[in-house]
Amino acid sequence: MRYPLPSEFAMRSRLNDELHAHPYEPLNPPEHVVSIAMLTGEEQHDQVDAHLASLCEHFDKQTPKESIRWRMDFGSFRMKVEKHQEFTRYKLVSKPDTKAQDDLFSDSPLALLPEGWLAALPGEMLVAVDIVILPYPDNASPRQLVDEYSGYFDATTLTASQVGRSSNVAFTDFQIRDDGMSRLLVFTKAKLPSQIGRLTHRLIEMETYRMMAFLAVPEARRLLKELPLADARLTQLTRAISDGEGVDDEALMHQLTTLAASVENLVATHYRRFSATQAYFSLVFKRLNELHEEPIETMPTIGGILERRLEPARDTCDSVSHWLTQLATRVSKTTQLLRTRIDVQHEKQNQEMLAAMNRRFQLQLRLQQAAELLSIAIFTYYTVNLLDYVCQELALLAGIPLESLLVKSVAAPVLALSAFLLMRRLRSKRDI
């Protein structure tokens, strides 16, 4: 019975399907598998879809709906496509006729593709692995298999291991041959197609992630030449800040800002690559652990070769990434230190300026007070004389004798006090 359920989150089905997003391709040996990884960005996914649609049209198959991953059975071969953020991986599987062919790797599924379709794949090819999967021969030891099939590989770099819990045997030489493919030969004891598919998928992922991880190595080596120069320049500027060497702080700040911009540009340019590289290296070592390798007598193992070659590359990338991050931090701290010193100098200059302004204000105040006293004196002098003249004329008209000195001695203090009080009142109103 179906019960009415609450409203569903819009992405519920998509999130649930993530659990089933990486199913292993079931394989029944003998199988011939070719895996090709093309460097593509997300902006090229439409080109990938269009190219896949042309393949479906050629074989008169319905084009799958747009998806990050899809698989299609074309009858003579099967294909699985996975679109990742930085690359697109194509896996083709066909049944080889091992009895009719002298070369195990000659009956490739690539021969079943339309002419020109493979060469027109969008992007640039980074990985191309040719894998032949055969049932494990009865009563054959791993060493006997190495002796019998080592001719398919370069003897100087041949590696072989027992892999998986079923003690399968895998051969490779990590060499790119004249046809542009690297080779992998697997003899499997596993009974379940899903087990063989899982083992093959791990080997393919290990090879793909190994190459993706190595993308950062050339950049890391180039930065190993640039970073010492930037580091030495920062040391020189730090010493100049510490010693004072007669260099103007503003000029030092300009040089530090230029260096900081250069270092931050390096960080912004390489941060994504180095972060992805760390993830790819981790995935390679994780896949190696999942192989449960066992050595074959006198033969170098796949894991042993990869660990010896990958660890130095990983250490180099980690070292350069750490150096770059530390350099950016040091430049930032040095810039902040110089900026603090400049701010202190500016504060000191501001204080000196305020002190000078205060001194000028005090001088202006004293000059103003002196001018006010002089104005009171002038006002009193002329007003007393004017009042004396008026009083003398009035006394003359009235016929009353009046001493000029008496008038001035009485009027002068009164007028001076009045002028002082008036000036004080005007000053208080102005201050308000």
mmCIF file of N, CA and C in Angstrom, residues 117-181:
data_model
loop_
_atom_site.group_PDB
_atom_site.id
_atom_site.type_symbol
_atom_site.label_atom_id
_atom_site.label_comp_id
_atom_site.label_asym_id
_atom_site.label_seq_id
_atom_site.Cartn_x
_atom_site.Cartn_y
_atom_site.Cartn_z
ATOM 1 N N TRP A 117 36.767 8.972 -35.852
ATOM 2 C CA TRP A 117 36.040 9.371 -34.638
ATOM 3 C C TRP A 117 36.982 9.481 -33.444
ATOM 4 N N LEU A 118 37.899 8.531 -33.290
ATOM 5 C CA LEU A 118 38.815 8.534 -32.148
ATOM 6 C C LEU A 118 39.742 9.747 -32.193
ATOM 7 N N ALA A 119 40.271 10.059 -33.379
ATOM 8 C CA ALA A 119 41.205 11.183 -33.501
ATOM 9 C C ALA A 119 40.534 12.519 -33.220
ATOM 10 N N ALA A 120 39.210 12.575 -33.358
ATOM 11 C CA ALA A 120 38.485 13.839 -33.168
ATOM 12 C C ALA A 120 37.956 14.013 -31.754
ATOM 13 N N LEU A 121 38.367 13.160 -30.809
ATOM 14 C CA LEU A 121 37.905 13.318 -29.429
ATOM 15 C C LEU A 121 38.248 14.704 -28.902
ATOM 16 N N PRO A 122 37.311 15.401 -28.253
ATOM 17 C CA PRO A 122 37.601 16.735 -27.708
ATOM 18 C C PRO A 122 38.663 16.665 -26.600
ATOM 19 N N GLY A 123 39.545 17.658 -26.580
ATOM 20 C CA GLY A 123 40.560 17.735 -25.536
ATOM 21 C C GLY A 123 41.904 17.201 -26.001
ATOM 22 N N GLU A 124 42.779 16.967 -25.026
ATOM 23 C CA GLU A 124 44.117 16.446 -25.296
ATOM 24 C C GLU A 124 44.308 15.142 -24.529
ATOM 25 N N MET A 125 44.874 14.157 -25.208
ATOM 26 C CA MET A 125 45.014 12.838 -24.591
ATOM 27 C C MET A 125 46.130 12.838 -23.556
ATOM 28 N N LEU A 126 45.798 12.399 -22.350
ATOM 29 C CA LEU A 126 46.792 12.283 -21.282
ATOM 30 C C LEU A 126 47.100 10.823 -20.972
ATOM 31 N N VAL A 127 46.083 9.964 -21.030
ATOM 32 C CA VAL A 127 46.263 8.552 -20.689
ATOM 33 C C VAL A 127 45.624 7.696 -21.766
ATOM 34 N N ALA A 128 46.334 6.655 -22.177
ATOM 35 C CA ALA A 128 45.782 5.664 -23.107
ATOM 36 C C ALA A 128 46.350 4.314 -22.687
ATOM 37 N N VAL A 129 45.510 3.475 -22.101
ATOM 38 C CA VAL A 129 45.948 2.190 -21.563
ATOM 39 C C VAL A 129 45.269 1.062 -22.321
ATOM 40 N N ASP A 130 46.088 0.156 -22.811
ATOM 41 C CA ASP A 130 45.598 -1.029 -23.527
ATOM 42 C C ASP A 130 45.689 -2.213 -22.568
ATOM 43 N N ILE A 131 44.537 -2.783 -22.200
ATOM 44 C CA ILE A 131 44.484 -3.829 -21.177
ATOM 45 C C ILE A 131 43.894 -5.098 -21.768
ATOM 46 N N VAL A 132 44.607 -6.193 -21.583
ATOM 47 C CA VAL A 132 44.091 -7.506 -21.965
ATOM 48 C C VAL A 132 43.899 -8.312 -20.688
ATOM 49 N N ILE A 133 42.694 -8.869 -20.536
ATOM 50 C CA ILE A 133 42.345 -9.645 -19.339
ATOM 51 C C ILE A 133 42.075 -11.082 -19.777
ATOM 52 N N LEU A 134 42.853 -11.999 -19.218
ATOM 53 C CA LEU A 134 42.744 -13.405 -19.593
ATOM 54 C C LEU A 134 42.492 -14.256 -18.352
ATOM 55 N N PRO A 135 41.850 -15.403 -18.535
ATOM 56 C CA PRO A 135 41.695 -16.317 -17.387
ATOM 57 C C PRO A 135 43.047 -16.894 -16.996
ATOM 58 N N TYR A 136 43.200 -17.124 -15.732
ATOM 59 C CA TYR A 136 44.474 -17.634 -15.216
ATOM 60 C C TYR A 136 44.667 -19.084 -15.688
ATOM 61 N N PRO A 137 45.827 -19.383 -16.321
ATOM 62 C CA PRO A 137 46.068 -20.760 -16.801
ATOM 63 C C PRO A 137 46.168 -21.751 -15.640
ATOM 64 N N ASP A 138 45.652 -22.911 -15.864
ATOM 65 C CA ASP A 138 45.711 -23.937 -14.819
ATOM 66 C C ASP A 138 47.155 -24.367 -14.580
ATOM 67 N N ASN A 139 47.479 -24.573 -13.317
ATOM 68 C CA ASN A 139 48.768 -25.124 -12.895
ATOM 69 C C ASN A 139 49.967 -24.270 -13.304
ATOM 70 N N ALA A 140 49.734 -22.993 -13.580
ATOM 71 C CA ALA A 140 50.852 -22.093 -13.922
ATOM 72 C C ALA A 140 51.182 -21.229 -12.715
ATOM 73 N N SER A 141 52.466 -21.115 -12.449
ATOM 74 C CA SER A 141 52.896 -20.255 -11.343
ATOM 75 C C SER A 141 53.044 -18.823 -11.850
ATOM 76 N N PRO A 142 52.975 -17.824 -10.954
ATOM 77 C CA PRO A 142 53.186 -16.434 -11.390
ATOM 78 C C PRO A 142 54.513 -16.236 -12.106
ATOM 79 N N ARG A 143 55.556 -16.928 -11.645
ATOM 80 C CA ARG A 143 56.856 -16.776 -12.280
ATOM 81 C C ARG A 143 56.849 -17.337 -13.700
ATOM 82 N N GLN A 144 56.139 -18.442 -13.922
ATOM 83 C CA GLN A 144 56.031 -19.008 -15.268
ATOM 84 C C GLN A 144 55.304 -18.060 -16.218
ATOM 85 N N LEU A 145 54.281 -17.369 -15.690
ATOM 86 C CA LEU A 145 53.579 -16.382 -16.518
ATOM 87 C C LEU A 145 54.494 -15.229 -16.898
ATOM 88 N N VAL A 146 55.314 -14.791 -15.963
ATOM 89 C CA VAL A 146 56.264 -13.713 -16.253
ATOM 90 C C VAL A 146 57.217 -14.144 -17.363
ATOM 91 N N ASP A 147 57.745 -15.344 -17.258
ATOM 92 C CA ASP A 147 58.697 -15.827 -18.266
ATOM 93 C C ASP A 147 58.050 -15.956 -19.634
ATOM 94 N N GLU A 148 56.771 -16.355 -19.657
ATOM 95 C CA GLU A 148 56.112 -16.606 -20.936
ATOM 96 C C GLU A 148 55.635 -15.330 -21.624
ATOM 97 N N TYR A 149 55.190 -14.337 -20.846
ATOM 98 C CA TYR A 149 54.548 -13.160 -21.449
ATOM 99 C C TYR A 149 55.361 -11.874 -21.301
ATOM 100 N N SER A 150 56.560 -11.968 -20.790
ATOM 101 C CA SER A 150 57.369 -10.750 -20.609
ATOM 102 C C SER A 150 57.755 -10.117 -21.943
ATOM 103 N N GLY A 151 57.687 -10.883 -23.037
ATOM 104 C CA GLY A 151 58.055 -10.335 -24.337
ATOM 105 C C GLY A 151 57.121 -9.240 -24.823
ATOM 106 N N TYR A 152 55.961 -9.103 -24.236
ATOM 107 C CA TYR A 152 55.040 -8.030 -24.625
ATOM 108 C C TYR A 152 55.404 -6.677 -23.995
ATOM 109 N N PHE A 153 56.439 -6.704 -23.160
ATOM 110 C CA PHE A 153 56.777 -5.486 -22.413
ATOM 111 C C PHE A 153 58.272 -5.196 -22.520
ATOM 112 N N ASP A 154 58.634 -3.982 -22.107
ATOM 113 C CA ASP A 154 60.033 -3.583 -22.046
ATOM 114 C C ASP A 154 60.677 -4.257 -20.836
ATOM 115 N N ALA A 155 61.674 -5.078 -21.090
ATOM 116 C CA ALA A 155 62.272 -5.869 -20.014
ATOM 117 C C ALA A 155 62.948 -4.996 -18.958
ATOM 118 N N THR A 156 63.392 -3.794 -19.337
ATOM 119 C CA THR A 156 64.115 -2.945 -18.377
ATOM 120 C C THR A 156 63.194 -2.316 -17.337
ATOM 121 N N THR A 157 61.897 -2.171 -17.668
ATOM 122 C CA THR A 157 60.963 -1.540 -16.731
ATOM 123 C C THR A 157 59.780 -2.431 -16.384
ATOM 124 N N LEU A 158 59.861 -3.708 -16.742
ATOM 125 C CA LEU A 158 58.759 -4.628 -16.490
ATOM 126 C C LEU A 158 58.521 -4.791 -14.992
ATOM 127 N N THR A 159 57.253 -4.681 -14.596
ATOM 128 C CA THR A 159 56.850 -4.941 -13.212
ATOM 129 C C THR A 159 55.705 -5.939 -13.225
ATOM 130 N N ALA A 160 55.645 -6.743 -12.187
ATOM 131 C CA ALA A 160 54.580 -7.738 -12.089
ATOM 132 C C ALA A 160 54.254 -7.965 -10.631
ATOM 133 N N SER A 161 52.964 -8.158 -10.349
ATOM 134 C CA SER A 161 52.522 -8.357 -8.970
ATOM 135 C C SER A 161 51.328 -9.284 -8.960
ATOM 136 N N GLN A 162 51.142 -9.943 -7.839
ATOM 137 C CA GLN A 162 49.890 -10.617 -7.571
ATOM 138 C C GLN A 162 48.966 -9.589 -6.919
ATOM 139 N N VAL A 163 47.802 -9.378 -7.504
ATOM 140 C CA VAL A 163 46.914 -8.315 -7.049
ATOM 141 C C VAL A 163 45.536 -8.887 -6.747
ATOM 142 N N GLY A 164 44.868 -8.225 -5.832
ATOM 143 C CA GLY A 164 43.528 -8.637 -5.466
ATOM 144 C C GLY A 164 43.544 -9.816 -4.513
ATOM 145 N N ARG A 165 42.413 -10.042 -3.881
ATOM 146 C CA ARG A 165 42.314 -11.141 -2.914
ATOM 147 C C ARG A 165 42.307 -12.506 -3.596
ATOM 148 N N SER A 166 42.085 -12.533 -4.935
ATOM 149 C CA SER A 166 42.090 -13.794 -5.675
ATOM 150 C C SER A 166 43.467 -14.151 -6.207
ATOM 151 N N SER A 167 44.493 -13.361 -5.839
ATOM 152 C CA SER A 167 45.876 -13.593 -6.301
ATOM 153 C C SER A 167 45.963 -13.573 -7.825
ATOM 154 N N ASN A 168 45.351 -12.562 -8.427
ATOM 155 C CA ASN A 168 45.493 -12.360 -9.859
ATOM 156 C C ASN A 168 46.913 -11.862 -10.139
ATOM 157 N N VAL A 169 47.315 -11.921 -11.393
ATOM 158 C CA VAL A 169 48.652 -11.464 -11.769
ATOM 159 C C VAL A 169 48.508 -10.348 -12.794
ATOM 160 N N ALA A 170 49.220 -9.227 -12.558
ATOM 161 C CA ALA A 170 49.162 -8.075 -13.463
ATOM 162 C C ALA A 170 50.571 -7.707 -13.903
ATOM 163 N N PHE A 171 50.734 -7.405 -15.207
ATOM 164 C CA PHE A 171 52.017 -6.987 -15.778
ATOM 165 C C PHE A 171 51.862 -5.588 -16.372
ATOM 166 N N THR A 172 52.892 -4.803 -16.270
ATOM 167 C CA THR A 172 52.957 -3.529 -16.977
ATOM 168 C C THR A 172 54.399 -3.063 -16.990
ATOM 169 N N ASP A 173 54.708 -2.110 -17.864
ATOM 170 C CA ASP A 173 56.060 -1.542 -17.891
ATOM 171 C C ASP A 173 56.057 -0.013 -17.834
ATOM 172 N N PHE A 174 54.849 0.587 -17.705
ATOM 173 C CA PHE A 174 54.700 2.043 -17.613
ATOM 174 C C PHE A 174 55.349 2.768 -18.797
ATOM 175 N N GLN A 175 55.371 2.121 -19.960
ATOM 176 C CA GLN A 175 55.971 2.715 -21.150
ATOM 177 C C GLN A 175 54.892 3.070 -22.162
ATOM 178 N N ILE A 176 55.079 4.192 -22.858
ATOM 179 C CA ILE A 176 54.195 4.561 -23.966
ATOM 180 C C ILE A 176 54.831 4.045 -25.245
ATOM 181 N N ARG A 177 54.136 3.167 -25.929
ATOM 182 C CA ARG A 177 54.693 2.510 -27.105
ATOM 183 C C ARG A 177 54.497 3.372 -28.349
ATOM 184 N N ASP A 178 54.984 2.866 -29.453
ATOM 185 C CA ASP A 178 54.908 3.615 -30.711
ATOM 186 C C ASP A 178 53.472 3.911 -31.130
ATOM 187 N N ASP A 179 52.528 3.069 -30.732
ATOM 188 C CA ASP A 179 51.128 3.301 -31.093
ATOM 189 C C ASP A 179 50.443 4.283 -30.147
ATOM 190 N N GLY A 180 51.210 4.842 -29.187
ATOM 191 C CA GLY A 180 50.660 5.816 -28.259
ATOM 192 C C GLY A 180 49.982 5.214 -27.049
ATOM 193 N N MET A 181 50.010 3.898 -26.913
ATOM 194 C CA MET A 181 49.328 3.218 -25.818
ATOM 195 C C MET A 181 50.352 2.640 -24.838
#
